[in-house]
Amino acid sequence: MSTTEQRVAIVTGAARGIGAATAMRLAEEGRAVAVLDLDEAACADTVERIRAAGGTALAVGCDVSDAARVDTAVARVAQELGPPVILVNNAGVLRDNLLFKMSESDWDTVLGVHLRGAFLMSRACQKHMVDAGFGRIVNLSSSSALGNRGQANYSAAKAGMQGFTKTLAIELGKFGVTANAVAPGFIATDMTAATAARVGMDFEEFQAAAASQIPVQRVGQPADVAHAVAFFTGEQAGFISGQVLYVAGGPLG
Ligand code: NAP
C-alpha cells in the first residue's frame, strides 16, 4: 500500500470521551475513521464533527465483547471504508466495588469489555493488517493497572492489556504491525464524572483534588490521550512496539 493512500482506522468506544477525541485526531491525521460504539446512533455526533472538518468517518454499532458482532462490524468497515489497519481498543466500562462486595457480573463485565473486547477486535483486524504488511494497534490501559482500591476487576483488565499488547508486538512484528499501550491517569470524561458521583463529590472538586496530586497540576483531557495514540499510529512509528506509555502528567510505571 502506498503511504499516500488513506489508511482506515477503527476506534472503539468512540461515541464520547477519549475515544471521540482519538477518532477526531486520527481523522485530522488523514485517516478514514470507523467510529465504533455500542449504540450506532450515539456515534453520530463524532461522525458529524469529523465530516464537518472535511474528514471521512463511518458510524458502526457493535458490542466489542460479542465475537459474532465484532466479526460483522470489522467486515462492514473493510467493505465500506477499506481494510482496517489501525485499531484503537478504547471501549471501556467501570463496575467499581471493594472485593468483598464485587459480584461475578462486575468482574465478567469489565474483563469482557476491556480484555475480551480487545482480543476479539485485534483478532478480527489482524488479517487486514497482515495482508497490508502494515498495522498499528493501540490498547488503552490505565494507571489503575498499578493497583487501585475498589477496582480489582478494572486493574486486572488494564494490567492484562499491557501483557496482551506486548504479546501482539512479538507475534505481529514480522508483518509490519506494531502494538502499544497508552495508560492514562486522570482524564476528565463521563467515566471520571461517574466516579465522582459514586463517591458523592462534585466533579469540579473531584478534579481539583486529583490535579493537586499530579505533577503538572492539572487533570488530563481526552485530547492529551489522543495525541499519544496519534504518535503510536503514525507512519514513522514502525520501530516503536510493545511499549506502555503513561499519559498521566507525571511519572508512573
Ligand atoms: P467513557 O467516556 O465512559 O467512554 C467509553 C465508551 O465506551 C462509551 O461510549 C461506551 O458506550 C463505550 N463502550 C462501553 N462498553 C462497550 C462495548 N461493550 N462495546 C463498544 N463500546 C462500548 O470512557 P473514557 O473515560 O473516555 O475512557 C476510554 C478508555 O480509556 C477506557 O478504556 C478507559 O478504561 C480508559 N481510561 C480512562 C481514564 C479516565 O480517567 N477517563 C483513565 C485511564 C484509562 P456507552 O456510553 O453506551 O456505555
GROMACS .gro file of C-alpha atoms and ligand atoms in nm:
model
  301
    1MET     CA    1   0.000   0.000   0.000
    2SER     CA    2   0.125   0.346  -0.086
    3THR     CA    3   0.150   0.583   0.207
    4THR     CA    4  -0.048   0.838   0.008
    5GLU     CA    5  -0.348   0.602   0.016
    6GLN     CA    6  -0.584   0.680   0.304
    7ARG     CA    7  -0.548   0.426   0.580
    8VAL     CA    8  -0.853   0.310   0.770
    9ALA     CA    9  -0.871   0.322   1.149
   10ILE     CA   10  -1.124   0.175   1.391
   11VAL     CA   11  -1.163   0.343   1.729
   12THR     CA   12  -1.383   0.154   1.974
   13GLY     CA   13  -1.590   0.335   2.235
   14ALA     CA   14  -1.565   0.644   2.013
   15ALA     CA   15  -1.909   0.795   2.078
   16ARG     CA   16  -1.765   1.008   2.357
   17GLY     CA   17  -1.470   1.078   2.584
   18ILE     CA   18  -1.120   0.966   2.492
   19GLY     CA   19  -1.246   0.756   2.200
   20ALA     CA   20  -1.426   1.051   2.039
   21ALA     CA   21  -1.119   1.276   2.076
   22THR     CA   22  -0.900   0.999   1.933
   23ALA     CA   23  -1.130   0.942   1.636
   24MET     CA   24  -1.124   1.314   1.558
   25ARG     CA   25  -0.748   1.334   1.595
   26LEU     CA   26  -0.686   1.035   1.366
   27ALA     CA   27  -0.920   1.191   1.109
   28GLU     CA   28  -0.712   1.511   1.132
   29GLU     CA   29  -0.406   1.293   1.064
   30GLY     CA   30  -0.573   1.190   0.737
   31ARG     CA   31  -0.718   0.854   0.841
   32ALA     CA   32  -1.065   0.734   0.740
   33VAL     CA   33  -1.219   0.650   1.076
   34ALA     CA   34  -1.478   0.394   1.182
   35VAL     CA   35  -1.641   0.538   1.493
   36LEU     CA   36  -1.749   0.224   1.675
   37ASP     CA   37  -1.959   0.212   1.990
   38LEU     CA   38  -2.236   0.005   2.150
   39ASP     CA   39  -2.510   0.224   2.006
   40GLU     CA   40  -2.466   0.328   1.641
   41ALA     CA   41  -2.691   0.634   1.685
   42ALA     CA   42  -2.465   0.757   1.967
   43CYS     CA   43  -2.174   0.774   1.719
   44ALA     CA   44  -2.349   1.039   1.505
   45ASP     CA   45  -2.203   1.337   1.689
   46THR     CA   46  -1.840   1.221   1.647
   47VAL     CA   47  -1.901   1.127   1.284
   48GLU     CA   48  -2.061   1.466   1.207
   49ARG     CA   49  -1.774   1.655   1.370
   50ILE     CA   50  -1.520   1.460   1.163
   51ARG     CA   51  -1.714   1.516   0.841
   52ALA     CA   52  -1.769   1.886   0.919
   53ALA     CA   53  -1.389   1.919   0.943
   54GLY     CA   54  -1.352   1.757   0.600
   55GLY     CA   55  -1.269   1.406   0.720
   56THR     CA   56  -1.409   1.063   0.641
   57ALA     CA   57  -1.600   0.872   0.910
   58LEU     CA   58  -1.846   0.588   0.946
   59ALA     CA   59  -2.068   0.509   1.247
   60VAL     CA   60  -2.063   0.143   1.347
   61GLY     CA   61  -2.273  -0.009   1.625
   62CYS     CA   62  -2.106  -0.307   1.793
   63ASP     CA   63  -2.061  -0.468   2.133
   64VAL     CA   64  -1.687  -0.544   2.136
   65SER     CA   65  -1.737  -0.835   2.376
   66ASP     CA   66  -1.957  -1.023   2.125
   67ALA     CA   67  -1.745  -1.226   1.879
   68ALA     CA   68  -2.006  -1.253   1.603
   69ARG     CA   69  -2.085  -0.880   1.615
   70VAL     CA   70  -1.717  -0.792   1.611
   71ASP     CA   71  -1.657  -1.002   1.300
   72THR     CA   72  -1.960  -0.847   1.128
   73ALA     CA   73  -1.855  -0.493   1.224
   74VAL     CA   74  -1.497  -0.536   1.104
   75ALA     CA   75  -1.617  -0.689   0.775
   76ARG     CA   76  -1.851  -0.391   0.730
   77VAL     CA   77  -1.569  -0.143   0.787
   78ALA     CA   78  -1.350  -0.330   0.537
   79GLN     CA   79  -1.628  -0.317   0.279
   80GLU     CA   80  -1.743   0.043   0.331
   81LEU     CA   81  -1.417   0.223   0.417
   82GLY     CA   82  -1.141  -0.023   0.328
   83PRO     CA   83  -0.926  -0.269   0.523
   84PRO     CA   84  -0.882  -0.152   0.884
   85VAL     CA   85  -0.508  -0.136   0.952
   86ILE     CA   86  -0.521   0.090   1.257
   87LEU     CA   87  -0.709  -0.026   1.565
   88VAL     CA   88  -0.756   0.160   1.891
   89ASN     CA   89  -0.906  -0.062   2.162
   90ASN     CA   90  -1.059   0.209   2.378
   91ALA     CA   91  -1.411   0.086   2.471
   92GLY     CA   92  -1.446   0.060   2.844
   93VAL     CA   93  -1.675   0.032   3.143
   94LEU     CA   94  -1.637   0.056   3.519
   95ARG     CA   95  -1.803  -0.166   3.780
   96ASP     CA   96  -1.609  -0.046   4.086
   97ASN     CA   97  -1.653  -0.218   4.420
   98LEU     CA   98  -1.441  -0.342   4.706
   99LEU     CA   99  -1.351  -0.708   4.660
  100PHE     CA  100  -1.589  -0.838   4.926
  101LYS     CA  101  -1.880  -0.665   4.753
  102MET     CA  102  -1.774  -0.732   4.393
  103SER     CA  103  -2.015  -0.958   4.207
  104GLU     CA  104  -1.921  -1.210   3.940
  105SER     CA  105  -2.111  -0.994   3.696
  106ASP     CA  106  -1.899  -0.687   3.794
  107TRP     CA  107  -1.589  -0.894   3.722
  108ASP     CA  108  -1.710  -1.055   3.399
  109THR     CA  109  -1.848  -0.731   3.251
  110VAL     CA  110  -1.524  -0.538   3.299
  111LEU     CA  111  -1.295  -0.819   3.183
  112GLY     CA  112  -1.536  -0.885   2.897
  113VAL     CA  113  -1.536  -0.534   2.752
  114HIS     CA  114  -1.171  -0.440   2.807
  115LEU     CA  115  -0.979  -0.764   2.762
  116ARG     CA  116  -1.209  -0.994   2.564
  117GLY     CA  117  -1.314  -0.693   2.354
  118ALA     CA  118  -0.953  -0.602   2.272
  119PHE     CA  119  -0.878  -0.967   2.190
  120LEU     CA  120  -1.179  -1.006   1.959
  121MET     CA  121  -1.122  -0.675   1.779
  122SER     CA  122  -0.749  -0.740   1.736
  123ARG     CA  123  -0.810  -1.091   1.607
  124ALA     CA  124  -1.064  -0.968   1.355
  125CYS     CA  125  -0.844  -0.680   1.231
  126GLN     CA  126  -0.505  -0.853   1.223
  127LYS     CA  127  -0.570  -1.034   0.895
  128HIS     CA  128  -0.625  -0.700   0.721
  129MET     CA  129  -0.302  -0.567   0.873
  130VAL     CA  130  -0.103  -0.876   0.778
  131ASP     CA  131  -0.239  -0.858   0.420
  132ALA     CA  132  -0.139  -0.490   0.402
  133GLY     CA  133   0.204  -0.550   0.559
  134PHE     CA  134   0.121  -0.259   0.788
  135GLY     CA  135  -0.069  -0.228   1.112
  136ARG     CA  136  -0.094  -0.018   1.425
  137ILE     CA  137  -0.274  -0.144   1.736
  138VAL     CA  138  -0.308   0.079   2.041
  139ASN     CA  139  -0.468  -0.058   2.356
  140LEU     CA  140  -0.600   0.163   2.633
  141SER     CA  141  -0.451   0.057   2.964
  142SER     CA  142  -0.466   0.280   3.274
  143SER     CA  143  -0.270   0.398   3.576
  144SER     CA  144  -0.507   0.161   3.759
  145ALA     CA  145  -0.300  -0.126   3.612
  146LEU     CA  146  -0.062  -0.048   3.900
  147GLY     CA  147  -0.340  -0.119   4.152
  148ASN     CA  148  -0.634   0.092   4.270
  149ARG     CA  149  -0.870   0.048   4.563
  150GLY     CA  150  -1.217  -0.064   4.455
  151GLN     CA  151  -1.102  -0.169   4.110
  152ALA     CA  152  -0.984  -0.532   4.135
  153ASN     CA  153  -1.168  -0.606   3.809
  154TYR     CA  154  -1.057  -0.293   3.622
  155SER     CA  155  -0.693  -0.304   3.739
  156ALA     CA  156  -0.670  -0.671   3.639
  157ALA     CA  157  -0.813  -0.587   3.296
  158LYS     CA  158  -0.583  -0.288   3.247
  159ALA     CA  159  -0.273  -0.480   3.360
  160GLY     CA  160  -0.386  -0.759   3.128
  161MET     CA  161  -0.397  -0.509   2.840
  162GLN     CA  162  -0.026  -0.450   2.890
  163GLY     CA  163   0.067  -0.819   2.864
  164PHE     CA  164  -0.169  -0.861   2.569
  165THR     CA  165  -0.006  -0.563   2.395
  166LYS     CA  166   0.348  -0.697   2.440
  167THR     CA  167   0.248  -1.037   2.304
  168LEU     CA  168   0.081  -0.883   1.997
  169ALA     CA  169   0.400  -0.684   1.940
  170ILE     CA  170   0.605  -1.007   1.946
  171GLU     CA  171   0.368  -1.209   1.726
  172LEU     CA  172   0.280  -0.945   1.467
  173GLY     CA  173   0.604  -0.751   1.432
  174LYS     CA  174   0.725  -0.951   1.135
  175PHE     CA  175   0.414  -0.845   0.942
  176GLY     CA  176   0.481  -0.473   0.986
  177VAL     CA  177   0.232  -0.448   1.270
  178THR     CA  178   0.314  -0.265   1.592
  179ALA     CA  179   0.119  -0.286   1.919
  180ASN     CA  180   0.150  -0.035   2.201
  181ALA     CA  181  -0.047   0.062   2.509
  182VAL     CA  182  -0.142   0.406   2.633
  183ALA     CA  183  -0.208   0.417   3.007
  184PRO     CA  184  -0.388   0.738   3.107
  185GLY     CA  185  -0.404   0.878   3.457
  186PHE     CA  186  -0.699   1.101   3.548
  187ILE     CA  187  -0.876   1.222   3.233
  188ALA     CA  188  -1.187   1.441   3.256
  189THR     CA  189  -1.463   1.238   3.089
  190ASP     CA  190  -1.806   1.093   3.169
  191MET     CA  191  -1.620   0.798   3.324
  192THR     CA  192  -1.443   1.010   3.587
  193ALA     CA  193  -1.759   1.220   3.632
  194ALA     CA  194  -1.944   0.899   3.717
  195THR     CA  195  -1.672   0.808   3.969
  196ALA     CA  196  -1.710   1.150   4.132
  197ALA     CA  197  -2.086   1.096   4.155
  198ARG     CA  198  -2.035   0.749   4.302
  199VAL     CA  199  -1.817   0.882   4.584
  200GLY     CA  200  -2.057   1.174   4.641
  201MET     CA  201  -1.825   1.454   4.522
  202ASP     CA  202  -1.889   1.749   4.295
  203PHE     CA  203  -1.698   1.682   3.969
  204GLU     CA  204  -1.512   2.017   3.980
  205GLU     CA  205  -1.394   1.948   4.336
  206PHE     CA  206  -1.303   1.592   4.240
  207GLN     CA  207  -1.087   1.721   3.952
  208ALA     CA  208  -0.923   1.986   4.171
  209ALA     CA  209  -0.834   1.722   4.430
  210ALA     CA  210  -0.689   1.496   4.160
  211ALA     CA  211  -0.496   1.785   3.999
  212SER     CA  212  -0.328   1.872   4.329
  213GLN     CA  213  -0.168   1.523   4.330
  214ILE     CA  214  -0.047   1.540   3.967
  215PRO     CA  215   0.300   1.687   3.898
  216VAL     CA  216   0.176   1.913   3.613
  217GLN     CA  217  -0.104   2.031   3.847
  218ARG     CA  218  -0.395   1.965   3.614
  219VAL     CA  219  -0.611   1.671   3.516
  220GLY     CA  220  -0.580   1.529   3.165
  221GLN     CA  221  -0.816   1.598   2.877
  222PRO     CA  222  -0.922   1.345   2.610
  223ALA     CA  223  -0.702   1.530   2.357
  224ASP     CA  224  -0.394   1.453   2.571
  225VAL     CA  225  -0.454   1.082   2.520
  226ALA     CA  226  -0.546   1.123   2.154
  227HIS     CA  227  -0.208   1.288   2.100
  228ALA     CA  228  -0.026   0.980   2.233
  229VAL     CA  229  -0.239   0.749   2.018
  230ALA     CA  230  -0.164   0.961   1.711
  231PHE     CA  231   0.208   0.920   1.781
  232PHE     CA  232   0.189   0.541   1.809
  233THR     CA  233  -0.027   0.508   1.497
  234GLY     CA  234   0.194   0.733   1.285
  235GLU     CA  235   0.357   0.615   0.965
  236GLN     CA  236   0.701   0.675   1.118
  237ALA     CA  237   0.638   0.481   1.441
  238GLY     CA  238   0.718   0.142   1.290
  239PHE     CA  239   1.015   0.072   1.521
  240ILE     CA  240   0.823   0.150   1.840
  241SER     CA  241   0.636  -0.157   1.961
  242GLY     CA  242   0.538  -0.336   2.280
  243GLN     CA  243   0.560  -0.013   2.482
  244VAL     CA  244   0.339   0.120   2.758
  245LEU     CA  245   0.318   0.500   2.771
  246TYR     CA  246   0.170   0.653   3.085
  247VAL     CA  247  -0.014   0.974   2.997
  248ALA     CA  248  -0.064   1.099   3.348
  249GLY     CA  249   0.101   1.438   3.391
  250GLY     CA  250   0.392   1.279   3.577
  251PRO     CA  251   0.593   0.961   3.614
  252LEU     CA  252   0.419   0.629   3.671
  253GLY     CA  253   0.501   0.269   3.594
  254NAP     P1  254  -1.630   0.684   2.861
  254NAP     O1  255  -1.647   0.833   2.848
  254NAP     O2  256  -1.713   0.611   2.959
  254NAP     O3  257  -1.648   0.620   2.715
  254NAP     C1  258  -1.637   0.481   2.697
  254NAP     C2  259  -1.714   0.444   2.572
  254NAP     O4  260  -1.702   0.300   2.554
  254NAP     C3  261  -1.864   0.476   2.582
  254NAP     O5  262  -1.908   0.542   2.467
  254NAP     C4  263  -1.926   0.338   2.597
  254NAP     O6  264  -2.056   0.326   2.543
  254NAP     C5  265  -1.830   0.252   2.516
  254NAP     N1  266  -1.848   0.111   2.545
  254NAP     C6  267  -1.871   0.054   2.665
  254NAP     N2  268  -1.888  -0.079   2.651
  254NAP     C7  269  -1.877  -0.107   2.519
  254NAP     C8  270  -1.886  -0.225   2.442
  254NAP     N3  271  -1.911  -0.343   2.501
  254NAP     N4  272  -1.870  -0.218   2.308
  254NAP     C9  273  -1.846  -0.099   2.249
  254NAP     N5  274  -1.837   0.018   2.316
  254NAP    C10  275  -1.852   0.014   2.450
  254NAP     O7  276  -1.480   0.647   2.898
  254NAP     P2  277  -1.341   0.726   2.878
  254NAP     O8  278  -1.310   0.794   3.005
  254NAP     O9  279  -1.341   0.801   2.751
  254NAP    O10  280  -1.240   0.600   2.868
  254NAP    C11  281  -1.197   0.546   2.745
  254NAP    C12  282  -1.093   0.439   2.774
  254NAP    O11  283  -0.984   0.496   2.847
  254NAP    C13  284  -1.146   0.323   2.858
  254NAP    O12  285  -1.086   0.202   2.815
  254NAP    C14  286  -1.099   0.361   2.997
  254NAP    O13  287  -1.089   0.248   3.079
  254NAP    C15  288  -0.965   0.423   2.966
  254NAP     N6  289  -0.916   0.511   3.071
  254NAP    C16  290  -0.987   0.624   3.109
  254NAP    C17  291  -0.936   0.706   3.210
  254NAP    C18  292  -1.007   0.829   3.255
  254NAP    O14  293  -0.959   0.892   3.353
  254NAP     N7  294  -1.117   0.870   3.194
  254NAP    C19  295  -0.816   0.673   3.270
  254NAP    C20  296  -0.747   0.560   3.230
  254NAP    C21  297  -0.798   0.480   3.130
  254NAP     P3  298  -2.185   0.353   2.636
  254NAP    O15  299  -2.186   0.501   2.655
  254NAP    O16  300  -2.301   0.304   2.553
  254NAP    O17  301  -2.164   0.276   2.762
   0.00000   0.00000   0.00000
